[in-house]
Structures are given as C-alpha cells and as structure tokens.
Coordinates of C-alpha atoms in Angstrom, one line a residue:
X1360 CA -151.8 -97.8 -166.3
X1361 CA -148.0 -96.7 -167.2
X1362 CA -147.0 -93.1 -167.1
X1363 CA -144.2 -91.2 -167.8
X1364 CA -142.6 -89.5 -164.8
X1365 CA -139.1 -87.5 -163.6
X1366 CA -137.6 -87.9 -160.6
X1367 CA -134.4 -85.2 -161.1
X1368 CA -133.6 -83.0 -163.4
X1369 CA -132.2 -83.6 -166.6
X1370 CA -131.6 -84.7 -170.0
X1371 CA -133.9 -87.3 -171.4
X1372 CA -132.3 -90.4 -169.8
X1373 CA -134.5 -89.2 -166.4
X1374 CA -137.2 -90.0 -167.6
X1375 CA -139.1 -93.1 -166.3
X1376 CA -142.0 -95.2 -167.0
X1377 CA -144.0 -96.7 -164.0
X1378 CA -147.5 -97.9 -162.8
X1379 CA -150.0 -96.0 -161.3
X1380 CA -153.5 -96.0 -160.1
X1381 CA -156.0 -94.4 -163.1
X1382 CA -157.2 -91.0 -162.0
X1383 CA -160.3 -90.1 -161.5
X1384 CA -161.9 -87.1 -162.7
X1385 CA -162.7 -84.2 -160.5
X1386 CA -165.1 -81.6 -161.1
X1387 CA -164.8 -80.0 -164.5
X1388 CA -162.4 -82.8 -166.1
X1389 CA -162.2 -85.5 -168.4
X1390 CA -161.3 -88.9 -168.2
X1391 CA -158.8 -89.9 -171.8
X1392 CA -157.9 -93.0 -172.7
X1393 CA -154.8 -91.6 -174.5
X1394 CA -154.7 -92.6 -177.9
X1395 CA -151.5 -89.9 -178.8
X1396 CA -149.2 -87.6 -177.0
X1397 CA -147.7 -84.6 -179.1
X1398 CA -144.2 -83.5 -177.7
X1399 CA -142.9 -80.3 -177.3
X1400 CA -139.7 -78.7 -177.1
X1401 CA -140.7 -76.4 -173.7
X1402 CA -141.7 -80.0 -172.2
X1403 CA -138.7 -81.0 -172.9
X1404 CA -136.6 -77.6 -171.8
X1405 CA -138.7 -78.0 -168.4
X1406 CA -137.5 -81.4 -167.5
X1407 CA -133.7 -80.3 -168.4
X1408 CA -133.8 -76.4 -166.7
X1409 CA -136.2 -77.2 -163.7
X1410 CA -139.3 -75.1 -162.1
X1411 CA -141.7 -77.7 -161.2
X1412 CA -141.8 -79.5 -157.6
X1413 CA -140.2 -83.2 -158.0
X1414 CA -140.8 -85.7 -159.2
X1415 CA -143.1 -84.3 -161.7
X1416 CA -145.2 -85.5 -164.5
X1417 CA -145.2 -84.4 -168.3
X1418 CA -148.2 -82.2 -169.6
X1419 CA -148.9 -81.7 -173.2
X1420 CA -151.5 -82.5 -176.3
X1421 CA -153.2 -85.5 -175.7
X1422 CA -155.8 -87.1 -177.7
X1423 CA -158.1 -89.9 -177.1
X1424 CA -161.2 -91.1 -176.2
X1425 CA -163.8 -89.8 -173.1
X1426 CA -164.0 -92.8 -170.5
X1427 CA -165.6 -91.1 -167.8
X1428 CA -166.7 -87.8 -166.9
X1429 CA -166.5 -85.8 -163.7
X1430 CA -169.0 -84.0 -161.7
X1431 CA -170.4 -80.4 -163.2
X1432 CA -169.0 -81.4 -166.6
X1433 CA -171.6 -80.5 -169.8
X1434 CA -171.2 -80.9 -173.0
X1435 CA -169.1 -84.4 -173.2
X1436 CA -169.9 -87.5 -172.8
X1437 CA -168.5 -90.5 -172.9
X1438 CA -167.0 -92.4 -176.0
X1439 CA -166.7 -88.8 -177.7
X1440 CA -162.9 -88.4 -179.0
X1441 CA -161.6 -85.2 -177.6
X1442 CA -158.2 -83.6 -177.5
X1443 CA -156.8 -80.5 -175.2
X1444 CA -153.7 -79.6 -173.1
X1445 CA -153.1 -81.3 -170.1
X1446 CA -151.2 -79.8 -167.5
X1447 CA -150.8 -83.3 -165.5
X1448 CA -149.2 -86.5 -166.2
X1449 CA -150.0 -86.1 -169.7
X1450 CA -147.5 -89.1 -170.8
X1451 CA -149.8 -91.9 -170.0
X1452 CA -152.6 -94.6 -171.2
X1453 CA -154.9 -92.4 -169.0
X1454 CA -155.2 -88.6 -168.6
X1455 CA -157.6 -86.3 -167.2
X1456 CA -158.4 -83.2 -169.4
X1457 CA -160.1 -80.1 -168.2
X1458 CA -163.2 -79.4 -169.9
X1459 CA -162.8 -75.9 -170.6
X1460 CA -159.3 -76.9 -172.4
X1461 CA -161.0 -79.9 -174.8
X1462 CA -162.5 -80.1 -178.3
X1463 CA -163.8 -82.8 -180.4
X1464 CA -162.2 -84.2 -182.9
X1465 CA -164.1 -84.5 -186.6
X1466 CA -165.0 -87.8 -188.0
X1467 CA -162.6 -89.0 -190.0
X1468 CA -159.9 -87.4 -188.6
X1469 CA -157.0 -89.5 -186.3
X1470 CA -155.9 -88.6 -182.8
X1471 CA -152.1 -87.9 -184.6
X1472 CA -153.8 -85.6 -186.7
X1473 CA -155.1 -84.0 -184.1
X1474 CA -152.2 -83.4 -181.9
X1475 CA -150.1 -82.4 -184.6
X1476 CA -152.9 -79.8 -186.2
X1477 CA -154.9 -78.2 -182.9
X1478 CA -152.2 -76.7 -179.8
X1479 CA -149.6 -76.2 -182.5
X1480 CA -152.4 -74.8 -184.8
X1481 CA -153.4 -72.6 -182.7
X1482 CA -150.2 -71.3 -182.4
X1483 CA -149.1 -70.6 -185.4
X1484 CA -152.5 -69.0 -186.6
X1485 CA -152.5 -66.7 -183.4
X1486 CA -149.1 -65.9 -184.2
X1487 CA -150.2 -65.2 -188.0
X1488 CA -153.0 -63.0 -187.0
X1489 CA -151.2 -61.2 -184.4
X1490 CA -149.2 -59.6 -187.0
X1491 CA -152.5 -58.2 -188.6
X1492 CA -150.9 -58.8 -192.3
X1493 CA -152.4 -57.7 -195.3
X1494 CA -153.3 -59.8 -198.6
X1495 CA -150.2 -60.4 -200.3
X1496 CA -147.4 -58.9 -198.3
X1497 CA -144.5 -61.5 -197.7
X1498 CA -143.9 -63.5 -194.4
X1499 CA -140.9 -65.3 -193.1
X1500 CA -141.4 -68.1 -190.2
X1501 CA -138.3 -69.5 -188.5
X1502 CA -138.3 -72.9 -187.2
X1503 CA -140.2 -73.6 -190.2
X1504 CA -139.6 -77.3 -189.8
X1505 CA -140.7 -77.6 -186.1
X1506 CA -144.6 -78.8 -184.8
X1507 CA -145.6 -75.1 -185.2
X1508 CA -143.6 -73.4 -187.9
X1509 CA -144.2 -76.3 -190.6
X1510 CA -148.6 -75.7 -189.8
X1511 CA -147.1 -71.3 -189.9
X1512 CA -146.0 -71.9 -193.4
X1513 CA -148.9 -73.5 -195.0
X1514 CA -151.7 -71.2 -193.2
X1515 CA -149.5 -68.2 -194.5
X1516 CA -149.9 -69.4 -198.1
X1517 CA -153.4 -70.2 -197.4
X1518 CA -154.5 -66.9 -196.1
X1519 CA -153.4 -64.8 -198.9
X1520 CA -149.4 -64.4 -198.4
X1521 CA -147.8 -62.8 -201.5
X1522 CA -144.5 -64.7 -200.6
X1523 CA -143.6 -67.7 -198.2
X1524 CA -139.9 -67.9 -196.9
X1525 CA -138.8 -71.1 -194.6
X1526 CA -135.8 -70.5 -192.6
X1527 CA -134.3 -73.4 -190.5
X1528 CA -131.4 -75.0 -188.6
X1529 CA -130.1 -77.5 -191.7
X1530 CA -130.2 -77.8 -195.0
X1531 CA -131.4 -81.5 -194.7
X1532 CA -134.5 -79.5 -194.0
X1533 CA -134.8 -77.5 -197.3
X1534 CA -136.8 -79.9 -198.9
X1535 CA -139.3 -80.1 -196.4
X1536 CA -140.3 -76.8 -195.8
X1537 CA -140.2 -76.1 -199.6
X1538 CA -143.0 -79.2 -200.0
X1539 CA -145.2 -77.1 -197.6
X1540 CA -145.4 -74.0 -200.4
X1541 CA -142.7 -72.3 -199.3
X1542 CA -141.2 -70.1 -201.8
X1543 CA -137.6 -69.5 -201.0
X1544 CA -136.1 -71.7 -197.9
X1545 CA -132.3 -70.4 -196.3
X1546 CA -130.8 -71.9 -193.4
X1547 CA -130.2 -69.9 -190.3
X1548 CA -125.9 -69.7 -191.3
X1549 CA -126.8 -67.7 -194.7
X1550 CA -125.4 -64.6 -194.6
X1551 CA -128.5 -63.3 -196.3
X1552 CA -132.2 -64.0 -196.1
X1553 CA -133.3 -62.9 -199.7
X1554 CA -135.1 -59.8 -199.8
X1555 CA -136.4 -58.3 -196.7
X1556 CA -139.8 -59.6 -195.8
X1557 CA -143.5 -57.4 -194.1
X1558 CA -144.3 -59.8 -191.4
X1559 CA -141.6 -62.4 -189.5
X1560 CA -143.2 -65.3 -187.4
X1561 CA -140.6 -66.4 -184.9
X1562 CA -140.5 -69.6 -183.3
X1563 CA -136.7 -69.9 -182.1
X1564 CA -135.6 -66.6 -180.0
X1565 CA -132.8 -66.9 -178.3
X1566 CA -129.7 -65.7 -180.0
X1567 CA -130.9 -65.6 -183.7
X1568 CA -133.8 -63.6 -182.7
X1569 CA -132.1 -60.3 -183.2
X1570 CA -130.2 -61.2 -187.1
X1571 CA -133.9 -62.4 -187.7
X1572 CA -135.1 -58.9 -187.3
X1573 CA -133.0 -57.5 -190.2
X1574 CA -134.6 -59.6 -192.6
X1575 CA -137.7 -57.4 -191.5
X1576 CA -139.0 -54.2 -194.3
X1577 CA -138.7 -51.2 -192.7
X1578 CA -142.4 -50.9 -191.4
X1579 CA -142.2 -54.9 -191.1
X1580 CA -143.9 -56.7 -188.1
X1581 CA -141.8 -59.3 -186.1
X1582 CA -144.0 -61.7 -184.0
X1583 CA -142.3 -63.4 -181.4
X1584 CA -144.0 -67.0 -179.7
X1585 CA -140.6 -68.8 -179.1
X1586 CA -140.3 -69.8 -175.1
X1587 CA -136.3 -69.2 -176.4
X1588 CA -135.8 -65.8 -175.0
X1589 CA -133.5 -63.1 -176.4
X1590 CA -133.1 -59.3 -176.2
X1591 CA -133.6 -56.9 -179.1
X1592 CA -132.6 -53.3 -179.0
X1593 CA -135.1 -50.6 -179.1
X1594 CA -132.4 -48.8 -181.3
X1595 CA -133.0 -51.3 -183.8
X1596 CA -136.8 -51.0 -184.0
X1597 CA -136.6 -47.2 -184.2
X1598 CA -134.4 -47.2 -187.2
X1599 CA -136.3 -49.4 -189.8
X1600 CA -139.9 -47.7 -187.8
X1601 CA -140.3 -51.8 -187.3
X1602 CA -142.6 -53.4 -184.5
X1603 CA -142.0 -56.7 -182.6
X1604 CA -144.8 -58.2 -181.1
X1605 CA -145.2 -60.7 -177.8
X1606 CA -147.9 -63.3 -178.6
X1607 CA -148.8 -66.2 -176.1
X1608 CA -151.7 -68.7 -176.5
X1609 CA -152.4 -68.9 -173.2
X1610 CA -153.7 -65.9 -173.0
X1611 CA -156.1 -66.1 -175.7
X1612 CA -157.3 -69.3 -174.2
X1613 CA -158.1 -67.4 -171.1
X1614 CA -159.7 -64.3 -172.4
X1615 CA -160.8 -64.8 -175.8
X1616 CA -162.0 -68.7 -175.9
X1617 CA -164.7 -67.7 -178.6
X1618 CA -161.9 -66.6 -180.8
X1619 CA -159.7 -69.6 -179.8
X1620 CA -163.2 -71.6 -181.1
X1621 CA -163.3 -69.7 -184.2
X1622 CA -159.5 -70.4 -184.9
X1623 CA -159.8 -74.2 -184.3
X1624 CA -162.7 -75.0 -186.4
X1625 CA -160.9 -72.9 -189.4
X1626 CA -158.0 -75.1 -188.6
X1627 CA -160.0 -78.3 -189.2
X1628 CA -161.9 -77.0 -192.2
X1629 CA -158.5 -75.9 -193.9
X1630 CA -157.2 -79.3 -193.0
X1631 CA -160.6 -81.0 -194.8
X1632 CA -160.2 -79.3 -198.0
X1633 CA -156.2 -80.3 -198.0
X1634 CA -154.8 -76.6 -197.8
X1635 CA -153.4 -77.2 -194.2
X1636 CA -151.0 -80.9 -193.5
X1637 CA -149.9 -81.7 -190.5
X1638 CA -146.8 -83.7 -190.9
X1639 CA -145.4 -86.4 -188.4
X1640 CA -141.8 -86.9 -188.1
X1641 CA -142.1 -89.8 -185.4
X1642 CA -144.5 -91.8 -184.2
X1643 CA -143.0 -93.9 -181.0
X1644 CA -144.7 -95.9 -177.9
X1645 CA -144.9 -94.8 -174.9
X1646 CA -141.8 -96.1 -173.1
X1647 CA -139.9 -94.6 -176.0
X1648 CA -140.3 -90.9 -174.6
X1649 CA -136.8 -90.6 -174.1
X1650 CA -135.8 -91.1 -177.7
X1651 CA -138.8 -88.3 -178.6
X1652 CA -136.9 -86.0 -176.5
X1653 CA -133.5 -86.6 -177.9
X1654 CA -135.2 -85.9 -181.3
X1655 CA -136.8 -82.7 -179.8
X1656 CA -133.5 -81.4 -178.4
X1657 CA -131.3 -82.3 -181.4
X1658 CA -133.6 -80.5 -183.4
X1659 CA -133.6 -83.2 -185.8
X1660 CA -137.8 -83.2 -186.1
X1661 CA -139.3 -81.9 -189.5
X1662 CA -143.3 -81.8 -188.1
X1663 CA -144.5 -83.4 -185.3
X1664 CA -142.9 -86.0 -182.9
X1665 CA -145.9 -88.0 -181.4
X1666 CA -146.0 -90.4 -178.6
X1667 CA -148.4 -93.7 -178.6
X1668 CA -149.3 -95.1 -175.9
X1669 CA -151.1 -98.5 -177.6

C-alpha cells in the first residue's frame, strides 16, 4: 500500500509517499480501506513546528470501508463503512481505526461527506453548545470559511440563532460564507464588525483573538477551539462582564462519548433533511498531499480539503 510519511520537519515539500506493508489490526482496532482523508490545518502546523518522534506519519479523518477486524472488537464487522480519527499513518490506502473512535456512516451518504461533516462537526456543535446560547441571540464564527467554521455557520442558523455573522481572511470568501445563511459577512481588516454580537465561536486565535473579543455584548460568550493560541487580558473580560470559554473535543470524546453519540447522529439527521452542507473545496489523490497542505496553509480553502486515495 502507499502512505504518506515525513522524514524532517517542514513545509509541505517533506512530505513523501512510499510503500509499506498493510497493518494489521490489534486489539480494539479497525482495519480501513481508505476511501477519503480530510485535512486539517493542526496536521499541517505539526509537520511544520515539530513534537512528534521522526519520521512520523499523518493522523486525521478517514473514511472507508472495514476489511478486517482485530481481536476484542464488537460491534463492526466487516464491509461496514465507518469513519473516525486516526492517530497513525492516517494518509494511506490502508488505516487502522480504533473502535472506540469509529462510527458508521448512513446509506446514502459518501465517505467525502463524511469527513467533511463528522470530526469537524463535532467541533463546531461542541463549540456551539459550549456557549449555552439562547434562541435568537446573535453569533459570530471566525474562520467561517475553514472545515469547521463553514459546518459553525449553518448549525448556528439551524439551532435557532436570531443573527449569523461570517468573519474571514478575504473578501474572495464573502460569497461563500453568505451562501451558508450568513447574515452579514466582514473580513478580519474591517475596522468594524457590525453590531456587537451574544456568543463568538472562534476558530483562528492567535493574534486576532483579542479584536475578536470586542465584537462581543457586554454579557457575550467568546468560545475559543482554535489550536492558534493567543492571550486575552482579564481586564478586558471584567469590563464588558464577558466570559471566554476553552472548548476541546477531545475531551468530550473521553468523558462524555454518549453525548459525542447524541451530537453525531443530530449532525447526520440535519444533514438528511438539507439544513446542514458540508462543502468541499478540493478533492486531490493521494500523492497530491503536498498541494492539500499548501492550500491549508495559504488559507485559500472555503470547506473542506479532502485527500483520495483511489
């Protein structure tokens, strides 16, 4: 099989494309024959900024069909289409998946569709609940362009938000994040934001996290998912009586996998009835994993950039 590999760290020219051996499933894991790869932008800060022993493989959504399964494993079988994180060599025609991490995906639906809707899914509607909003107050996203802010958008119009703004990097993007339902879409340079908004759903950090909090109503909840960084000052909070809020998947995954259920099957049935599109930017083979990096990086993306290994 070929998989996608690093050998140093860097940019996306390090990455390479070799044969290996197909795994085999150990206890508790999956056997995929990968029918898409979704790419994300903390794979792709990983491989540039380091933290993983070399050379190294590169995890993410995958989604495909079960070939084999490995010992103590109930509940799949094989020939079921699944998709999950892996935390392996995730770039490659075969990946192994741990049990506890898959979920089947619906007739009818494709394995783009479902690395595009579940992880980053997930994401944005733990991010959405996290703020605890009420019907009809208003909700910003930032990064409403990227894999998760495009799905933040449309489940804040679909749960009830009075009013939708998109912020992102470009104007080129306007038009997209308006065809989602936004309401209003500004571009990070504006000086203003429109009228200040309840609830913020933040998926850049970094420096523009804290001009994103004064586009929050006094009382307003900031939510804050971005692996970006950035540094707010408590003096700022204090003034406007605002609240910013840390809120990471993976911990939901590990302590609340009923909820993480009840999220993903909500996901799907909003995605049935039309209310929730997950959009593709890219769709590229395999040994193109470079060029879905460069897109990551540049922040060119409007949706998902997938990866497909047939």
């Amino acid at each position: 099989m070929r998989r996608v590999r690093y050998y140093e760290n860097g940019g996306p020219e390090v990455l390479r494309v070799e044969e290996a051996e197909i795994p085999r499933p150990g206890p508790g894991e999956l056997l995929v024959r990968v029918e898409a790869i979704g790419v994300t932008l903390p794979v792709t800060r990983k491989v540039r900024e380091g933290g993983l022993p070399l050379p190294a493989g590169l995890g993410g959504d995958v989604a495909g069909e079960v070939v084999s399964v490995g010992p103590d494993v109930t509940g799949f079988r094989a020939g079921e289409r699944v998709t999950g994180l892996c935390f392996g060599d995730g770039y490659a025609d075969y990946a192994l998946l741990n049990a506890s991490m898959a979920s089947r995906i619906p007739d009818g639906a494709s394995a783009t569709d479902a690395v595009a809707l579940v992880r980053c899914g997930l994401v944005a509607r733990g991010a959405y609940e996290a703020a605890r909003p009420a019907e009809g107050e208003s909700v910003l996203v930032t990064g409403a362009a990227g894999g998760a802010g495009h799905l933040a958008v449309q489940i804040a119009r679909a749960r009830g938000a009075g009013r939708v703004v998109a912020a992102v990097g470009s104007r080129e993007k306007l038009g997209f994040v308006m065809s989602l339902g936004a309401d209003e879409a500004v571009t990070y340079e504006e000086e203003s934001w429109g009228e200040p908004v309840d609830v913020i759903l933040d998926a850049v950090g970094g420096d523009l996290l804290s001009p994103t909090l004064q586009a929050l109503a006094p009382g307003g909840r900031l939510v804050a998912y971005s692996s970006g960084g950035g540094t707010l000052r408590a003096y700022d909070l204090l003034v406007g009586a605002k609240s910013a809020i840390g809120f990471q998947m993976a911990l939901i995954a590990r302590h609340r996998p009923d909820l993480m259920e009840e999220w993903r099957q909500d996901l799907w049935a909003l995605h049935a009835e039309g209310r929730l599109r997950p959009c593709v930017h890219a769709e590229l083979p395999l040994e193109d994993a470079a060029k879905a990096h460069e897109i990551m990086e540049s922040r060119a993306n409007q949706g998902k950039v997938v990866l497909r290994p047939a």
